[in-house]
Coordinates of N, CA, C and O in Angstrom, one line a residue:
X184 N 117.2 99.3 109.2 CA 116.3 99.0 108.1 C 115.1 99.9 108.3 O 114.5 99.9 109.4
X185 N 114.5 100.8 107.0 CA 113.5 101.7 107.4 C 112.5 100.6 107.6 O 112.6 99.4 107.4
X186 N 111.4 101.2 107.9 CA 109.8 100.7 107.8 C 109.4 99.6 106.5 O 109.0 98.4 106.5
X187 N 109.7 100.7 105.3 CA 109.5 100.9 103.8 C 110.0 99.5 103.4 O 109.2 98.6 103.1
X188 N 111.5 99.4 103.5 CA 112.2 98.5 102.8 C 112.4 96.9 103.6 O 112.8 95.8 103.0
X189 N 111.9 97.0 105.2 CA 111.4 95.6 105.9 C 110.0 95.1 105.2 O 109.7 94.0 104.9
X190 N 109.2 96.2 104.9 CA 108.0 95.6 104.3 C 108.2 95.0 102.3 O 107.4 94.3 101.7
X191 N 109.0 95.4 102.0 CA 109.4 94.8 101.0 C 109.7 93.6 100.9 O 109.2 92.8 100.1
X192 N 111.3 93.6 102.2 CA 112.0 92.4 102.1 C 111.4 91.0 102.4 O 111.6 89.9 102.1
X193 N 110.5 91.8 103.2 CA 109.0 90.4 104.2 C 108.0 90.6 102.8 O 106.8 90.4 103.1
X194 N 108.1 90.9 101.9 CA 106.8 91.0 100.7 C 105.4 91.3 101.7 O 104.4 90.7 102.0
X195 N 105.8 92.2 101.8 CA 104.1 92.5 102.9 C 103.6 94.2 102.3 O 104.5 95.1 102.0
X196 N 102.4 94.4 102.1 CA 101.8 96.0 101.8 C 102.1 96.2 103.6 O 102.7 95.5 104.4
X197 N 101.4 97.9 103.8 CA 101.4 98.2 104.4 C 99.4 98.8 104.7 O 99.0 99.9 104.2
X198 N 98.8 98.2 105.2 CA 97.1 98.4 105.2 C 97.2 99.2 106.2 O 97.5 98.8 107.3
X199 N 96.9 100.9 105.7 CA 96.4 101.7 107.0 C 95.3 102.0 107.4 O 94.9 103.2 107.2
X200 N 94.6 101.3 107.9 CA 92.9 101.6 108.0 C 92.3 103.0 108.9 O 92.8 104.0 109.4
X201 N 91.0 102.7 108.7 CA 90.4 103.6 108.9 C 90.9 104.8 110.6 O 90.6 106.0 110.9
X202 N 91.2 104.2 111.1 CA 91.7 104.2 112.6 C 92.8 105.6 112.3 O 92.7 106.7 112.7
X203 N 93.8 104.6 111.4 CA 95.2 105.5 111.2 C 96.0 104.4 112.0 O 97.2 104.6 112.1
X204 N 95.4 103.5 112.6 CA 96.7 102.0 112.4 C 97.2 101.4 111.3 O 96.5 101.1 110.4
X205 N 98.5 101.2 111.2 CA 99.1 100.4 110.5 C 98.9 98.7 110.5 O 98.7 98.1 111.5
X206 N 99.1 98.2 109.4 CA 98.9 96.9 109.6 C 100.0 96.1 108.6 O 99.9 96.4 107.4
X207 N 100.8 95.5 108.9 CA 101.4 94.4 107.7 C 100.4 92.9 107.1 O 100.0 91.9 107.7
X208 N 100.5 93.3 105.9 CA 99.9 92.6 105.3 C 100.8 91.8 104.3 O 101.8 92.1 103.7
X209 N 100.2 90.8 104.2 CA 101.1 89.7 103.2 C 101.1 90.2 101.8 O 100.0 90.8 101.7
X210 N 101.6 90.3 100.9 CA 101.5 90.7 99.8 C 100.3 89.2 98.7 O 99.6 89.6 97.7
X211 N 100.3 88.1 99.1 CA 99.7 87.3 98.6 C 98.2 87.1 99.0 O 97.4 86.3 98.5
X212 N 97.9 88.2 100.1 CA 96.5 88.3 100.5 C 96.3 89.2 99.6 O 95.1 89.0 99.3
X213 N 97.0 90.2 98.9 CA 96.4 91.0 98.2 C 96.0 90.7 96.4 O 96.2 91.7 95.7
X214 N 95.7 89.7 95.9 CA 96.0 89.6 94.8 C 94.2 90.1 93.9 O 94.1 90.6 92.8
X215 N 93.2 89.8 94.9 CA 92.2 90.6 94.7 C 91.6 91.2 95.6 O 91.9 91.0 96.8
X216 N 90.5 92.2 94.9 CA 89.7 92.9 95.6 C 89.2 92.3 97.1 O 89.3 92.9 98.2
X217 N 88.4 90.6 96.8 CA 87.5 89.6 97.4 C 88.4 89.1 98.9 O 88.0 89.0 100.0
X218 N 89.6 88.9 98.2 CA 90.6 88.3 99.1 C 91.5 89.4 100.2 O 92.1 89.0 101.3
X219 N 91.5 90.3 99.9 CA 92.2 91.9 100.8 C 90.9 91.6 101.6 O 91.1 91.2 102.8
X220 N 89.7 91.8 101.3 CA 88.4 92.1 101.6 C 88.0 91.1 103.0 O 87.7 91.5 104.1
X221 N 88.3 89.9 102.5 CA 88.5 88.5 103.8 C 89.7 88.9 104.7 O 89.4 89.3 105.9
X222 N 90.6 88.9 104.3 CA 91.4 89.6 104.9 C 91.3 90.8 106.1 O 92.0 90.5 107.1
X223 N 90.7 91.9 106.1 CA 90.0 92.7 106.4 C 89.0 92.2 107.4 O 88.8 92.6 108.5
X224 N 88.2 91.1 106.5 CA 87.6 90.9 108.2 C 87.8 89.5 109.2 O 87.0 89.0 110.0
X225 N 89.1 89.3 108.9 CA 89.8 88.6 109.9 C 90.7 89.6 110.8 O 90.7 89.6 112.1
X226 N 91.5 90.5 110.1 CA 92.3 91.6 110.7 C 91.1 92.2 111.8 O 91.4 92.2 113.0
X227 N 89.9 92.7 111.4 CA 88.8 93.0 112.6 C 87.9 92.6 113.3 O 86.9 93.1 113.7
X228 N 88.5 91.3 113.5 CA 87.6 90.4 114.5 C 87.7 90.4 116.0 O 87.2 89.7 116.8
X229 N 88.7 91.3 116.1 CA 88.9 91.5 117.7 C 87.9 92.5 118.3 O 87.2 93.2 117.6
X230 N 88.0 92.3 119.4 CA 86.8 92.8 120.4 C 86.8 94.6 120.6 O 85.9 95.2 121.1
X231 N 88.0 95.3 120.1 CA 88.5 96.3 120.2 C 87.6 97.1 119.6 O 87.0 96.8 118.6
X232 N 87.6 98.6 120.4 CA 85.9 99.5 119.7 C 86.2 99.7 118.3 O 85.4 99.4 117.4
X233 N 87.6 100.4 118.0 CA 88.6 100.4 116.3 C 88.2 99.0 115.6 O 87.7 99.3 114.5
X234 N 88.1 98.0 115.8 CA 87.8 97.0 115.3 C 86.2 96.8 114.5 O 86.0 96.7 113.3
X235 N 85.1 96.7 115.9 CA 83.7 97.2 116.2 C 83.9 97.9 114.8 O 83.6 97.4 113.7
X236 N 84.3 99.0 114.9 CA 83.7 100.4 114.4 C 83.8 100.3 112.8 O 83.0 100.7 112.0
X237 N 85.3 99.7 112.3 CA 85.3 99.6 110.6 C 85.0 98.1 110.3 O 84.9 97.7 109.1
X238 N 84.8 97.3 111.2 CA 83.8 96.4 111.1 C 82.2 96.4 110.5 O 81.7 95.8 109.6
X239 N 81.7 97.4 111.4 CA 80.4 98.0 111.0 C 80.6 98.7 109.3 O 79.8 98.5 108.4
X240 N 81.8 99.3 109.4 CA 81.6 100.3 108.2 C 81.7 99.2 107.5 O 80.6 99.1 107.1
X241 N 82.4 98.0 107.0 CA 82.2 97.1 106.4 C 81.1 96.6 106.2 O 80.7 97.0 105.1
X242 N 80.6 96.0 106.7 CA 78.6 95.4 106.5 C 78.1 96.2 106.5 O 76.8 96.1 106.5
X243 N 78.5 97.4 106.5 CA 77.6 98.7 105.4 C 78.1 98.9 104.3 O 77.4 99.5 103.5
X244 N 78.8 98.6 104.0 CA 79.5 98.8 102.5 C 79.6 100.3 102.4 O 79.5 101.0 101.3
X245 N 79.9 100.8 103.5 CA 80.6 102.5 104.4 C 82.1 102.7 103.9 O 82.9 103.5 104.4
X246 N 82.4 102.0 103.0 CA 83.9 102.3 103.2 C 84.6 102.1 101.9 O 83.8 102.2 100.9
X247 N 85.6 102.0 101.7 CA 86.8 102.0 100.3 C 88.2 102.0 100.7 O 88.8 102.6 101.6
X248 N 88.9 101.0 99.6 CA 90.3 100.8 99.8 C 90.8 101.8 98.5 O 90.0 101.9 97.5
X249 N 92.3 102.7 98.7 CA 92.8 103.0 98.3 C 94.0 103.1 98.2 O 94.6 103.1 99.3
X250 N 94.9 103.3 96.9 CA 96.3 103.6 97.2 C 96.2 105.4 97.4 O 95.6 106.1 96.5
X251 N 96.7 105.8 98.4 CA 97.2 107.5 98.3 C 98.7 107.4 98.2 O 99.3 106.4 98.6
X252 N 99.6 108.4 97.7 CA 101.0 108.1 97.7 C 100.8 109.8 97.6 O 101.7 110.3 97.0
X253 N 99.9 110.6 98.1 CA 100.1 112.6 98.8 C 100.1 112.7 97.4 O 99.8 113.9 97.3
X254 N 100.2 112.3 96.0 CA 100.1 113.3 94.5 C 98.9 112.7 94.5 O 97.9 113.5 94.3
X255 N 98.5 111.2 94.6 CA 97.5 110.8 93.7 C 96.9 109.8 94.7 O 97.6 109.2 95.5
X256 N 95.4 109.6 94.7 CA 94.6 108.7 95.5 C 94.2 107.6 93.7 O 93.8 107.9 92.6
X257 N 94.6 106.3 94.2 CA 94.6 106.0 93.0 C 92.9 104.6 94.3 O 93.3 104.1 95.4
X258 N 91.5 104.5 93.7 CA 91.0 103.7 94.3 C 90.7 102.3 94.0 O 90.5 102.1 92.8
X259 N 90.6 101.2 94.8 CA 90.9 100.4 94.4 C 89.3 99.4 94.7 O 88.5 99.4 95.6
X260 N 89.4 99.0 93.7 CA 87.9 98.2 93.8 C 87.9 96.9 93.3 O 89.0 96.4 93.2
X261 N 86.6 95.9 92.9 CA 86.7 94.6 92.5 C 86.5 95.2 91.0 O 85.3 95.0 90.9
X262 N 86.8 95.7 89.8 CA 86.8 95.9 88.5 C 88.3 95.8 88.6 O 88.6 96.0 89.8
X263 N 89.2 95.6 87.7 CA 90.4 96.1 87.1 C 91.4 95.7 88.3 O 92.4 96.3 88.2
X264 N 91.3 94.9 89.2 CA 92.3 95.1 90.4 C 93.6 95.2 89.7 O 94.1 94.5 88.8
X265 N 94.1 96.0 90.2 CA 96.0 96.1 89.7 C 96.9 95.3 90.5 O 96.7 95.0 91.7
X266 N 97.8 94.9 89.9 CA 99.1 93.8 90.6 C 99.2 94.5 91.7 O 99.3 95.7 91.4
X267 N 99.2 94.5 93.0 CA 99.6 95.4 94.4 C 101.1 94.3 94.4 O 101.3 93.1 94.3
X268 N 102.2 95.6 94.5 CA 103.5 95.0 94.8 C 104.3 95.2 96.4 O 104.5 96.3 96.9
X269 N 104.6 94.3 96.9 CA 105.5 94.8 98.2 C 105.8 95.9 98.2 O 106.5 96.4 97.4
X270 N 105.4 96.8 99.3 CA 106.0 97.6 99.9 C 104.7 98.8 99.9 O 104.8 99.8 100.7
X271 N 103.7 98.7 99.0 CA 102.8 99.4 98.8 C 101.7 100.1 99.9 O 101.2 99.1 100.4
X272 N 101.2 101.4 100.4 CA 100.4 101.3 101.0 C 98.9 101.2 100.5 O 98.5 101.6 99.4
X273 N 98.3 100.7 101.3 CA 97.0 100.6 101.1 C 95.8 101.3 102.1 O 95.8 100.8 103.3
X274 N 95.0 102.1 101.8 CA 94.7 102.8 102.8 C 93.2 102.5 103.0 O 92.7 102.7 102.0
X275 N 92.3 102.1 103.9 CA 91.1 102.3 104.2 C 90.2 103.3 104.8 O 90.5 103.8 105.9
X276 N 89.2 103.7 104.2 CA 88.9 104.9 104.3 C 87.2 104.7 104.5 O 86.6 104.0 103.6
X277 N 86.4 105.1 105.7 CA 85.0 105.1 105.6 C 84.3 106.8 105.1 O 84.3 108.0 105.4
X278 N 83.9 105.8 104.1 CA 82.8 106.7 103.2 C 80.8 107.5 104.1 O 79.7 107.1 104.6
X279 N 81.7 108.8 103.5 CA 80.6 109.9 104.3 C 79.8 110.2 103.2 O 80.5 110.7 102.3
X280 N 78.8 110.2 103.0 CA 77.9 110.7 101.9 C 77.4 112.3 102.3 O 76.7 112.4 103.3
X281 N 77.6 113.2 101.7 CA 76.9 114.7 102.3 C 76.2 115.3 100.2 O 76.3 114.9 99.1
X282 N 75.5 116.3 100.9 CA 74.3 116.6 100.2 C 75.0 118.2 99.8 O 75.6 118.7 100.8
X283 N 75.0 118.8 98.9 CA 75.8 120.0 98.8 C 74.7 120.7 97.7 O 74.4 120.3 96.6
X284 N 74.5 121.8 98.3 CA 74.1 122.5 96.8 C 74.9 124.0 96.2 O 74.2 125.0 96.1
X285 N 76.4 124.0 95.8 CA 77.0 125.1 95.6 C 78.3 124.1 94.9 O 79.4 124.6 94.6
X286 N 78.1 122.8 94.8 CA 79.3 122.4 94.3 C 80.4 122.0 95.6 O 80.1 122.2 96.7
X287 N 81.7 121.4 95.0 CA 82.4 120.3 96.1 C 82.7 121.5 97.4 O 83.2 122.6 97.1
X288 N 82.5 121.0 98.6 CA 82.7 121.5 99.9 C 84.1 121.0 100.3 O 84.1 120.0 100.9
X289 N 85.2 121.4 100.2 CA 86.1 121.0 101.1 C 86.3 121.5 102.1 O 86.9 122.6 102.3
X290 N 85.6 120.4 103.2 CA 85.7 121.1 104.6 C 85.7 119.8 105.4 O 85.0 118.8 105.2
X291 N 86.6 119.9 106.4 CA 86.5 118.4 107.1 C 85.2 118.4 107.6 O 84.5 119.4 107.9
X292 N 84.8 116.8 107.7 CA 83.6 116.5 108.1 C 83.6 116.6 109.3 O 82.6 117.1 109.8
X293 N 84.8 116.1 110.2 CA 84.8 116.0 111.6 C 84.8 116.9 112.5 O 84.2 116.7 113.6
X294 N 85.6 118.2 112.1 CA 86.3 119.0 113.0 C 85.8 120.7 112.4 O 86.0 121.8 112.9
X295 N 85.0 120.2 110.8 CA 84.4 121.6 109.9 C 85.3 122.1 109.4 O 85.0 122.6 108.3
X296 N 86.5 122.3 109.7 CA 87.5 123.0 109.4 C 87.8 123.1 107.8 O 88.4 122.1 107.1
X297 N 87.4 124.4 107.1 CA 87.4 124.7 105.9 C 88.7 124.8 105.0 O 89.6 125.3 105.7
X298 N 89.0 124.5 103.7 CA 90.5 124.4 103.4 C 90.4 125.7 103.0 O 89.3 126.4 103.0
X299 N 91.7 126.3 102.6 CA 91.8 127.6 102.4 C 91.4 128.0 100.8 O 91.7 126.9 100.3
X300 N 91.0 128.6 100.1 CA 90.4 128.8 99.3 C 91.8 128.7 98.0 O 91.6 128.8 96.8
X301 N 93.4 128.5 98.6 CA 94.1 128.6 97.5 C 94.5 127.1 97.1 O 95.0 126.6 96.1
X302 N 94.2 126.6 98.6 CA 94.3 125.1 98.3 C 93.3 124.4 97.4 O 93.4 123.3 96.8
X303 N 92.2 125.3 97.7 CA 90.8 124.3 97.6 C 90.8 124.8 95.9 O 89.9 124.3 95.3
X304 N 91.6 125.6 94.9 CA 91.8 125.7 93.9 C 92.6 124.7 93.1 O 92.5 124.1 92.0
X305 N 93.5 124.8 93.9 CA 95.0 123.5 93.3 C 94.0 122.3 93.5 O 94.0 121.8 92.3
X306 N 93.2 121.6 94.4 CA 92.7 120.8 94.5 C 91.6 120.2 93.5 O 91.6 119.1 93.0
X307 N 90.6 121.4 93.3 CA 89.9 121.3 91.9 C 90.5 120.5 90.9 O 90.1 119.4 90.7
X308 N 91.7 121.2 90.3 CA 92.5 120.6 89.5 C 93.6 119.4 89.6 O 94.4 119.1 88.7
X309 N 93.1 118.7 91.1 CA 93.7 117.5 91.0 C 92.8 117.0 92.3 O 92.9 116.9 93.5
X310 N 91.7 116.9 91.1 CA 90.5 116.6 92.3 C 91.0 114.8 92.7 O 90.1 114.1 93.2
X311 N 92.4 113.9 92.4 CA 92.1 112.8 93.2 C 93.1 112.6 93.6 O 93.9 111.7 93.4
X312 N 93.3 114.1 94.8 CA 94.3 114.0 95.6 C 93.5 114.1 97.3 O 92.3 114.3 97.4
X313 N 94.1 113.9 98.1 CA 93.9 114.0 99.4 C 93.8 115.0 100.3 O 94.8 115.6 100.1
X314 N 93.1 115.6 101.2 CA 93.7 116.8 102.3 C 94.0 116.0 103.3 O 93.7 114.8 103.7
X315 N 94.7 116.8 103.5 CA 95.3 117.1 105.7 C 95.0 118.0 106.4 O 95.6 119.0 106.7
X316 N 93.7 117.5 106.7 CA 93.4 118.6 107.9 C 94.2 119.5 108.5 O 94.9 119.0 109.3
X317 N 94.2 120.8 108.4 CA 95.0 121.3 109.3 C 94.8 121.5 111.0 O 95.5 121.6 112.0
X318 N 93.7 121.7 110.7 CA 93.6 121.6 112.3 C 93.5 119.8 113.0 O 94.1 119.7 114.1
X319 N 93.0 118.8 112.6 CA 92.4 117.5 113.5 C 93.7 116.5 112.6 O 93.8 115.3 112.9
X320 N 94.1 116.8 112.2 CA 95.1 116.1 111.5 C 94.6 114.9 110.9 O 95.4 114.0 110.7
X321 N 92.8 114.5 110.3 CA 92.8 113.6 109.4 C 92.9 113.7 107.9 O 93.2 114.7 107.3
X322 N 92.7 112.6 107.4 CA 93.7 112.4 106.2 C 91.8 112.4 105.3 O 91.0 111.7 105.9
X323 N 91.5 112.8 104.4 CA 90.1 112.8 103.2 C 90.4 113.6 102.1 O 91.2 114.5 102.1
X324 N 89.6 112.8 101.1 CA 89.1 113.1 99.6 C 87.5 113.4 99.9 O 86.7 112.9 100.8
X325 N 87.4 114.5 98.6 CA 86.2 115.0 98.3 C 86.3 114.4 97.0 O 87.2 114.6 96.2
X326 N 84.6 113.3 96.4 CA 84.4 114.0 95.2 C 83.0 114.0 95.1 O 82.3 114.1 96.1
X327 N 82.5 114.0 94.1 CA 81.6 114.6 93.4 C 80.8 113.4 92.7 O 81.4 112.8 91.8
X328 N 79.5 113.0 93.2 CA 78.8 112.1 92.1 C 77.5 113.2 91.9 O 77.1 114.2 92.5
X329 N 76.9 112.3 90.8 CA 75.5 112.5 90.0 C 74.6 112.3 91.0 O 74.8 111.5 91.9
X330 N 73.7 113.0 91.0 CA 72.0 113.0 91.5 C 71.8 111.3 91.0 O 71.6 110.5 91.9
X331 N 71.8 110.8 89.8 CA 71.2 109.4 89.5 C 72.2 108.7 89.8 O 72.0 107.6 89.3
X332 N 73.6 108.8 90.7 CA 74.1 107.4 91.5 C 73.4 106.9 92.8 O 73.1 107.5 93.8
X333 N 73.3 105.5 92.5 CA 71.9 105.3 93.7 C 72.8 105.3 95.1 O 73.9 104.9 95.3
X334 N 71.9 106.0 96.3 CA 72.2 106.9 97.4 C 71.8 105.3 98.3 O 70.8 104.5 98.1
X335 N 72.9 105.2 99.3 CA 73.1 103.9 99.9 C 72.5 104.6 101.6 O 72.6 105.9 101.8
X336 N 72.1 103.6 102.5 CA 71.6 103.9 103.7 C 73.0 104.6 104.6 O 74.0 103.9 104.6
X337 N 73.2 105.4 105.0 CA 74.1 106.1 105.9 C 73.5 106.0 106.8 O 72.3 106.4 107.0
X338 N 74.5 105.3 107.8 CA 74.4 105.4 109.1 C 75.2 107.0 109.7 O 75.8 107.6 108.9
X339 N 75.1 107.7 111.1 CA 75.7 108.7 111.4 C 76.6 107.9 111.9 O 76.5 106.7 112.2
X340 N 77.7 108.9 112.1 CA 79.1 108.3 113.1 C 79.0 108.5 114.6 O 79.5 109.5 115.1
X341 N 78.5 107.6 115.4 CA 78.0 107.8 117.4 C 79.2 109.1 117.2 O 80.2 108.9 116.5
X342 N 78.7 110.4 117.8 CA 79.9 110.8 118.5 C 80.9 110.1 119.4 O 82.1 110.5 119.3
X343 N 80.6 109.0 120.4 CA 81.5 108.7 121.2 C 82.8 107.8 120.0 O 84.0 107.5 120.2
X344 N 82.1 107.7 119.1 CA 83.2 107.3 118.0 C 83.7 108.0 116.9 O 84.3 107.4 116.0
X345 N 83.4 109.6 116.9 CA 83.9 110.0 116.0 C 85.4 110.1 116.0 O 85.8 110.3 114.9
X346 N 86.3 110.1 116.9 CA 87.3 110.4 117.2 C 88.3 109.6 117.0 O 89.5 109.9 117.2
X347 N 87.8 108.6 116.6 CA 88.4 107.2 116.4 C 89.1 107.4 114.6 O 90.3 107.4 114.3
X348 N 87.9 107.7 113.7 CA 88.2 107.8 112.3 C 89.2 108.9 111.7 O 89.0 110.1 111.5
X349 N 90.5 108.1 111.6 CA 91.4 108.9 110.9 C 91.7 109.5 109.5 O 92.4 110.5 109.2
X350 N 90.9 108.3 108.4 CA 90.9 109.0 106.7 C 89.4 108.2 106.5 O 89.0 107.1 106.9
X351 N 88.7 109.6 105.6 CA 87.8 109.2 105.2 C 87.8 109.7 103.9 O 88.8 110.3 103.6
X352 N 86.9 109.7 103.2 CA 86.0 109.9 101.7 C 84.9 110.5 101.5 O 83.8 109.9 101.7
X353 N 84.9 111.6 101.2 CA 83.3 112.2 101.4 C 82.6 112.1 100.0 O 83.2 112.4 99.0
X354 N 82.0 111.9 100.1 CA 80.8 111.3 98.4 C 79.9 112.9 98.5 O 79.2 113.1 99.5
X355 N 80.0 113.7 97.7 CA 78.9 114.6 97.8 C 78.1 114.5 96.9 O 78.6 114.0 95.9
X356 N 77.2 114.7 96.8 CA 76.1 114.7 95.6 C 75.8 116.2 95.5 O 75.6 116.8 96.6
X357 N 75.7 116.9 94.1 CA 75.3 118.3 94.2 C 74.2 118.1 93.8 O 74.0 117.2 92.9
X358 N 72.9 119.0 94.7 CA 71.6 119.2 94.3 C 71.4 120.1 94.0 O 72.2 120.9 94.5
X359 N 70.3 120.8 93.1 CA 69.9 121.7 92.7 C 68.5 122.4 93.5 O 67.5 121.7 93.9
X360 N 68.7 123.6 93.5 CA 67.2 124.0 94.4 C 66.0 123.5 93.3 O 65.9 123.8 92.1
X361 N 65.6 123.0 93.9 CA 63.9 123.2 92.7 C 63.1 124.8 92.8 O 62.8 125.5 93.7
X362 N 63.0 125.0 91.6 CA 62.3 126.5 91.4 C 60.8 125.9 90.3 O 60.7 124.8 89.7
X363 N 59.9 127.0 90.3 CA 59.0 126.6 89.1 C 58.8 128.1 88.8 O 59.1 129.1 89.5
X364 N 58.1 128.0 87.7 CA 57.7 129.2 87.1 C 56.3 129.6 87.2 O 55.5 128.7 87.1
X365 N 55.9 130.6 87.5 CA 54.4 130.8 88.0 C 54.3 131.9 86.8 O 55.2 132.7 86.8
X366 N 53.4 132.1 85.7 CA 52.6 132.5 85.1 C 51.8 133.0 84.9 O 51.0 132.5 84.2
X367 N 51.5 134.3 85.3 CA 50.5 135.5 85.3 C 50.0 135.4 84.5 O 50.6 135.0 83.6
X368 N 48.4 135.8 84.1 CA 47.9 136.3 83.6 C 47.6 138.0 83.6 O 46.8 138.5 82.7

């Protein structure tokens, strides 16, 4: 029996957090946002640094649940929750805020590694899809908010723990240079 169709037959999602650990989850934990969310921090209450670490991103409000299925990152929040059915994955992802002034950067955060410029076109046009690293093999979305969405405290990621985070979310904000005009007489 694959992976896929035991997690059906047990009615369980499949929660891949931020790590890139798998977790079986009951399908009846997931009926809201609130309740996945409890969930979550029972699942990381162990002493383990993986644990520690999207623990933290949690009581920062560092982070975000999603469905990815490689065409479409569909995200999942407390508005609108959708029915989550057996077998579904669900992915956790800690949220990186970066500052861009040239418009969306796809470049891993971790490893810098820039996408190729034919990818980073296809992707434009299905800006709520996912990369794969090619080089560090993690799993992120780029997008794009407004200067007036209000900018939340970012913590940095310890290096001794960057290595740990397997899918993230980069929040860019595009800024504009400030210029003024000076006026001769």
């Amino acid at each position: 029996m694959t992976q896929l169709s035991a997690a059906v037959t047990l009615g369980c999602v499949t929660l891949v957090d931020a790590t890139g650990h798998k977790h079986p989850i009951s399908v009846t934990f997931c009926t809201s946002f609130q309740q996945l969310n409890e969930m979550l921090q029972v699942l990381f209450k162990r002493d383990s640094i993986e644990a520690q670490l999207q623990r933290r991103y949690m009581e920062q409000g560092q982070y975000d649940l999603c469905i990815d299925d490689d065409r479409q990152v569909t995200r999942l929040t407390s508005q609108g929750w959708p029915i989550i059915e057996a077998g579904t994955t669900i992915v956790m992802r800690v949220v990186v805020e970066q500052k861009t002034y040239y418009g969306a950067d796809y470049k891993c955060h971790f490893c810098g590694t820039a996408t190729r410029s034919d990818a980073k076109r296809s992707l434009q046009h299905q800006a709520n899809c996912s990369i794969n690293c090619r080089v560090c093999q993690r799993r992120f979305q780029v997008s794009c908010r407004s200067l007036s969405a209000k900018p939340s405290t970012q913590y940095p990621v310890p290096r001794t723990e960057m290595h740990l985070i397997r899918n993230f979310h980069i929040q860019q904000t595009v800024c504009c240079h400030e210029t003024s005009l000076v006026v001769l007489d």
